[in-house]
mmCIF file with all atom_site columns, C-alpha atoms in Angstrom:
data_model
loop_
_atom_site.group_PDB
_atom_site.id
_atom_site.type_symbol
_atom_site.label_atom_id
_atom_site.label_alt_id
_atom_site.label_comp_id
_atom_site.label_asym_id
_atom_site.label_entity_id
_atom_site.label_seq_id
_atom_site.pdbx_PDB_ins_code
_atom_site.Cartn_x
_atom_site.Cartn_y
_atom_site.Cartn_z
_atom_site.occupancy
_atom_site.B_iso_or_equiv
_atom_site.pdbx_formal_charge
_atom_site.auth_seq_id
_atom_site.auth_comp_id
_atom_site.auth_asym_id
_atom_site.auth_atom_id
_atom_site.pdbx_PDB_model_num
ATOM 1  C CA . UNK A 1 1  ? 10.730 -24.606 104.856 1.00 0.00 ? 83  UNK A CA 1
ATOM 2  C CA . UNK A 1 2  ? 12.749 -25.114 101.809 1.00 0.00 ? 84  UNK A CA 1
ATOM 3  C CA . UNK A 1 3  ? 10.802 -26.810 98.367  1.00 0.00 ? 85  UNK A CA 1
ATOM 4  C CA . UNK A 1 4  ? 13.468 -29.866 97.654  1.00 0.00 ? 86  UNK A CA 1
ATOM 5  C CA . UNK A 1 5  ? 13.047 -31.614 93.609  1.00 0.00 ? 87  UNK A CA 1
ATOM 6  C CA . UNK A 1 6  ? 12.009 -34.694 95.331  1.00 0.00 ? 88  UNK A CA 1
ATOM 7  C CA . UNK A 1 7  ? 8.338  -33.779 96.598  1.00 0.00 ? 89  UNK A CA 1
ATOM 8  C CA . UNK A 1 8  ? 7.504  -30.763 94.220  1.00 0.00 ? 90  UNK A CA 1
ATOM 9  C CA . UNK A 1 9  ? 5.898  -29.842 91.143  1.00 0.00 ? 91  UNK A CA 1
ATOM 10 C CA . UNK A 1 10 ? 7.497  -27.615 88.562  1.00 0.00 ? 92  UNK A CA 1
ATOM 11 C CA . UNK A 1 11 ? 6.433  -25.800 85.147  1.00 0.00 ? 93  UNK A CA 1
ATOM 12 C CA . UNK A 1 12 ? 8.816  -23.946 82.623  1.00 0.00 ? 94  UNK A CA 1
ATOM 13 C CA . UNK A 1 13 ? 7.696  -21.285 80.574  1.00 0.00 ? 95  UNK A CA 1
ATOM 14 C CA . UNK A 1 14 ? 10.190 -20.356 77.045  1.00 0.00 ? 96  UNK A CA 1
ATOM 15 C CA . UNK A 1 15 ? 8.748  -16.468 76.074  1.00 0.00 ? 97  UNK A CA 1
ATOM 16 C CA . UNK A 1 16 ? 10.250 -15.849 72.671  1.00 0.00 ? 98  UNK A CA 1
ATOM 17 C CA . UNK A 1 17 ? 11.126 -11.830 72.293  1.00 0.00 ? 99  UNK A CA 1
ATOM 18 C CA . UNK A 1 18 ? 11.661 -9.871  69.031  1.00 0.00 ? 100 UNK A CA 1
ATOM 19 C CA . UNK A 1 19 ? 15.115 -9.223  70.513  1.00 0.00 ? 101 UNK A CA 1
ATOM 20 C CA . UNK A 1 20 ? 17.920 -10.196 73.096  1.00 0.00 ? 102 UNK A CA 1
ATOM 21 C CA . UNK A 1 21 ? 17.331 -6.345  73.904  1.00 0.00 ? 103 UNK A CA 1
ATOM 22 C CA . UNK A 1 22 ? 13.933 -6.850  74.502  1.00 0.00 ? 104 UNK A CA 1
ATOM 23 C CA . UNK A 1 23 ? 14.203 -9.764  76.406  1.00 0.00 ? 105 UNK A CA 1
ATOM 24 C CA . UNK A 1 24 ? 16.483 -8.324  78.915  1.00 0.00 ? 106 UNK A CA 1
ATOM 25 C CA . UNK A 1 25 ? 14.226 -5.313  79.475  1.00 0.00 ? 107 UNK A CA 1
ATOM 26 C CA . UNK A 1 26 ? 11.374 -7.847  80.090  1.00 0.00 ? 108 UNK A CA 1
ATOM 27 C CA . UNK A 1 27 ? 13.858 -9.974  82.959  1.00 0.00 ? 109 UNK A CA 1
ATOM 28 C CA . UNK A 1 28 ? 14.920 -6.587  84.835  1.00 0.00 ? 110 UNK A CA 1
ATOM 29 C CA . UNK A 1 29 ? 11.545 -5.600  84.812  1.00 0.00 ? 111 UNK A CA 1
ATOM 30 C CA . UNK A 1 30 ? 9.839  -9.313  86.090  1.00 0.00 ? 112 UNK A CA 1
ATOM 31 C CA . UNK A 1 31 ? 13.115 -10.307 88.094  1.00 0.00 ? 113 UNK A CA 1
ATOM 32 C CA . UNK A 1 32 ? 12.908 -7.883  90.493  1.00 0.00 ? 114 UNK A CA 1
ATOM 33 C CA . UNK A 1 33 ? 9.291  -8.969  92.008  1.00 0.00 ? 115 UNK A CA 1
ATOM 34 C CA . UNK A 1 34 ? 9.881  -11.964 94.361  1.00 0.00 ? 116 UNK A CA 1
ATOM 35 C CA . UNK A 1 35 ? 7.633  -14.918 95.202  1.00 0.00 ? 117 UNK A CA 1
ATOM 36 C CA . UNK A 1 36 ? 5.895  -14.470 98.769  1.00 0.00 ? 118 UNK A CA 1
ATOM 37 C CA . UNK A 1 37 ? 7.625  -16.586 101.219 1.00 0.00 ? 119 UNK A CA 1
ATOM 38 C CA . UNK A 1 38 ? 3.877  -17.533 102.231 1.00 0.00 ? 120 UNK A CA 1
ATOM 39 C CA . UNK A 1 39 ? 3.321  -19.701 98.661  1.00 0.00 ? 121 UNK A CA 1
ATOM 40 C CA . UNK A 1 40 ? 6.039  -21.464 98.935  1.00 0.00 ? 122 UNK A CA 1
ATOM 41 C CA . UNK A 1 41 ? 6.808  -21.145 95.275  1.00 0.00 ? 123 UNK A CA 1
ATOM 42 C CA . UNK A 1 42 ? 10.428 -20.502 93.918  1.00 0.00 ? 124 UNK A CA 1
ATOM 43 C CA . UNK A 1 43 ? 10.672 -18.761 90.202  1.00 0.00 ? 125 UNK A CA 1
ATOM 44 C CA . UNK A 1 44 ? 13.812 -18.388 88.828  1.00 0.00 ? 126 UNK A CA 1
ATOM 45 C CA . UNK A 1 45 ? 14.392 -16.575 85.675  1.00 0.00 ? 127 UNK A CA 1
ATOM 46 C CA . UNK A 1 46 ? 17.296 -16.368 82.902  1.00 0.00 ? 128 UNK A CA 1
ATOM 47 C CA . UNK A 1 47 ? 17.674 -14.797 79.429  1.00 0.00 ? 129 UNK A CA 1
ATOM 48 C CA . UNK A 1 48 ? 19.289 -16.706 76.766  1.00 0.00 ? 130 UNK A CA 1
ATOM 49 C CA . UNK A 1 49 ? 19.264 -14.879 73.555  1.00 0.00 ? 131 UNK A CA 1
ATOM 50 C CA . UNK A 1 50 ? 16.117 -13.383 72.759  1.00 0.00 ? 132 UNK A CA 1
ATOM 51 C CA . UNK A 1 51 ? 14.223 -15.608 74.951  1.00 0.00 ? 133 UNK A CA 1
ATOM 52 C CA . UNK A 1 52 ? 13.167 -15.560 78.704  1.00 0.00 ? 134 UNK A CA 1
ATOM 53 C CA . UNK A 1 53 ? 12.855 -18.571 80.614  1.00 0.00 ? 135 UNK A CA 1
ATOM 54 C CA . UNK A 1 54 ? 11.045 -19.054 83.400  1.00 0.00 ? 136 UNK A CA 1
ATOM 55 C CA . UNK A 1 55 ? 10.726 -21.800 85.885  1.00 0.00 ? 137 UNK A CA 1
ATOM 56 C CA . UNK A 1 56 ? 8.543  -22.475 88.740  1.00 0.00 ? 138 UNK A CA 1
ATOM 57 C CA . UNK A 1 57 ? 8.611  -24.946 91.763  1.00 0.00 ? 139 UNK A CA 1
ATOM 58 C CA . UNK A 1 58 ? 6.030  -25.628 94.428  1.00 0.00 ? 140 UNK A CA 1
ATOM 59 C CA . UNK A 1 59 ? 4.797  -28.137 96.456  1.00 0.00 ? 141 UNK A CA 1
ATOM 60 C CA . UNK A 1 60 ? 0.417  -27.855 95.547  1.00 0.00 ? 142 UNK A CA 1
ATOM 61 C CA . UNK A 1 61 ? -0.506 -27.228 91.784  1.00 0.00 ? 143 UNK A CA 1
ATOM 62 C CA . UNK A 1 62 ? -2.717 -24.738 93.574  1.00 0.00 ? 144 UNK A CA 1
ATOM 63 C CA . UNK A 1 63 ? 0.334  -22.427 94.517  1.00 0.00 ? 145 UNK A CA 1
ATOM 64 C CA . UNK A 1 64 ? 2.144  -22.733 91.269  1.00 0.00 ? 146 UNK A CA 1
ATOM 65 C CA . UNK A 1 65 ? -1.522 -21.935 89.431  1.00 0.00 ? 147 UNK A CA 1
ATOM 66 C CA . UNK A 1 66 ? -1.569 -18.871 90.996  1.00 0.00 ? 148 UNK A CA 1
ATOM 67 C CA . UNK A 1 67 ? 2.456  -17.824 90.582  1.00 0.00 ? 149 UNK A CA 1
ATOM 68 C CA . UNK A 1 68 ? 2.119  -18.627 86.932  1.00 0.00 ? 150 UNK A CA 1
ATOM 69 C CA . UNK A 1 69 ? -1.351 -16.392 86.825  1.00 0.00 ? 151 UNK A CA 1
ATOM 70 C CA . UNK A 1 70 ? 0.210  -13.369 88.251  1.00 0.00 ? 152 UNK A CA 1
ATOM 71 C CA . UNK A 1 71 ? 3.148  -13.821 86.697  1.00 0.00 ? 153 UNK A CA 1
ATOM 72 C CA . UNK A 1 72 ? 1.389  -13.594 83.358  1.00 0.00 ? 154 UNK A CA 1
ATOM 73 C CA . UNK A 1 73 ? -0.377 -10.877 84.220  1.00 0.00 ? 155 UNK A CA 1
ATOM 74 C CA . UNK A 1 74 ? 2.593  -8.797  85.004  1.00 0.00 ? 156 UNK A CA 1
ATOM 75 C CA . UNK A 1 75 ? 4.540  -10.164 81.424  1.00 0.00 ? 157 UNK A CA 1
ATOM 76 C CA . UNK A 1 76 ? 1.359  -9.070  79.794  1.00 0.00 ? 158 UNK A CA 1
ATOM 77 C CA . UNK A 1 77 ? 1.944  -5.644  80.984  1.00 0.00 ? 159 UNK A CA 1
ATOM 78 C CA . UNK A 1 78 ? 5.370  -5.410  80.027  1.00 0.00 ? 160 UNK A CA 1
ATOM 79 C CA . UNK A 1 79 ? 4.876  -6.585  76.461  1.00 0.00 ? 161 UNK A CA 1
ATOM 80 C CA . UNK A 1 80 ? 2.015  -4.222  76.304  1.00 0.00 ? 162 UNK A CA 1
ATOM 81 C CA . UNK A 1 81 ? 4.415  -1.434  77.392  1.00 0.00 ? 163 UNK A CA 1
ATOM 82 C CA . UNK A 1 82 ? 7.137  -2.442  75.396  1.00 0.00 ? 164 UNK A CA 1
ATOM 83 C CA . UNK A 1 83 ? 4.999  -2.288  72.233  1.00 0.00 ? 165 UNK A CA 1
ATOM 84 C CA . UNK A 1 84 ? 3.437  0.926   73.032  1.00 0.00 ? 166 UNK A CA 1
ATOM 85 C CA . UNK A 1 85 ? 6.745  2.785   73.722  1.00 0.00 ? 167 UNK A CA 1
ATOM 86 C CA . UNK A 1 86 ? 9.226  0.477   71.857  1.00 0.00 ? 168 UNK A CA 1
ATOM 87 C CA . UNK A 1 87 ? 12.514 -0.419  73.808  1.00 0.00 ? 169 UNK A CA 1
ATOM 88 C CA . UNK A 1 88 ? 15.025 2.461   74.733  1.00 0.00 ? 170 UNK A CA 1
ATOM 89 C CA . UNK A 1 89 ? 18.103 1.340   74.076  1.00 0.00 ? 171 UNK A CA 1
#
């Protein structure tokens, strides 16, 4: 089953980072985890400058909420790791 624009909900997050490099580190860490197929949620990530853009789509509000909550947990861990160890270049 695929999600079409006409019958789904979407949510967008724009996460600013101190630098484009750190946004790229976050993108690299977060883009490897794909959404489970059973949830029928799609997630798209891309970076523009120092901002990580994330778009979620799902048919049900509950599934999109669960997906966003899980993503935010992972994002928090990535941010804490960058803050603790600093970006390695």
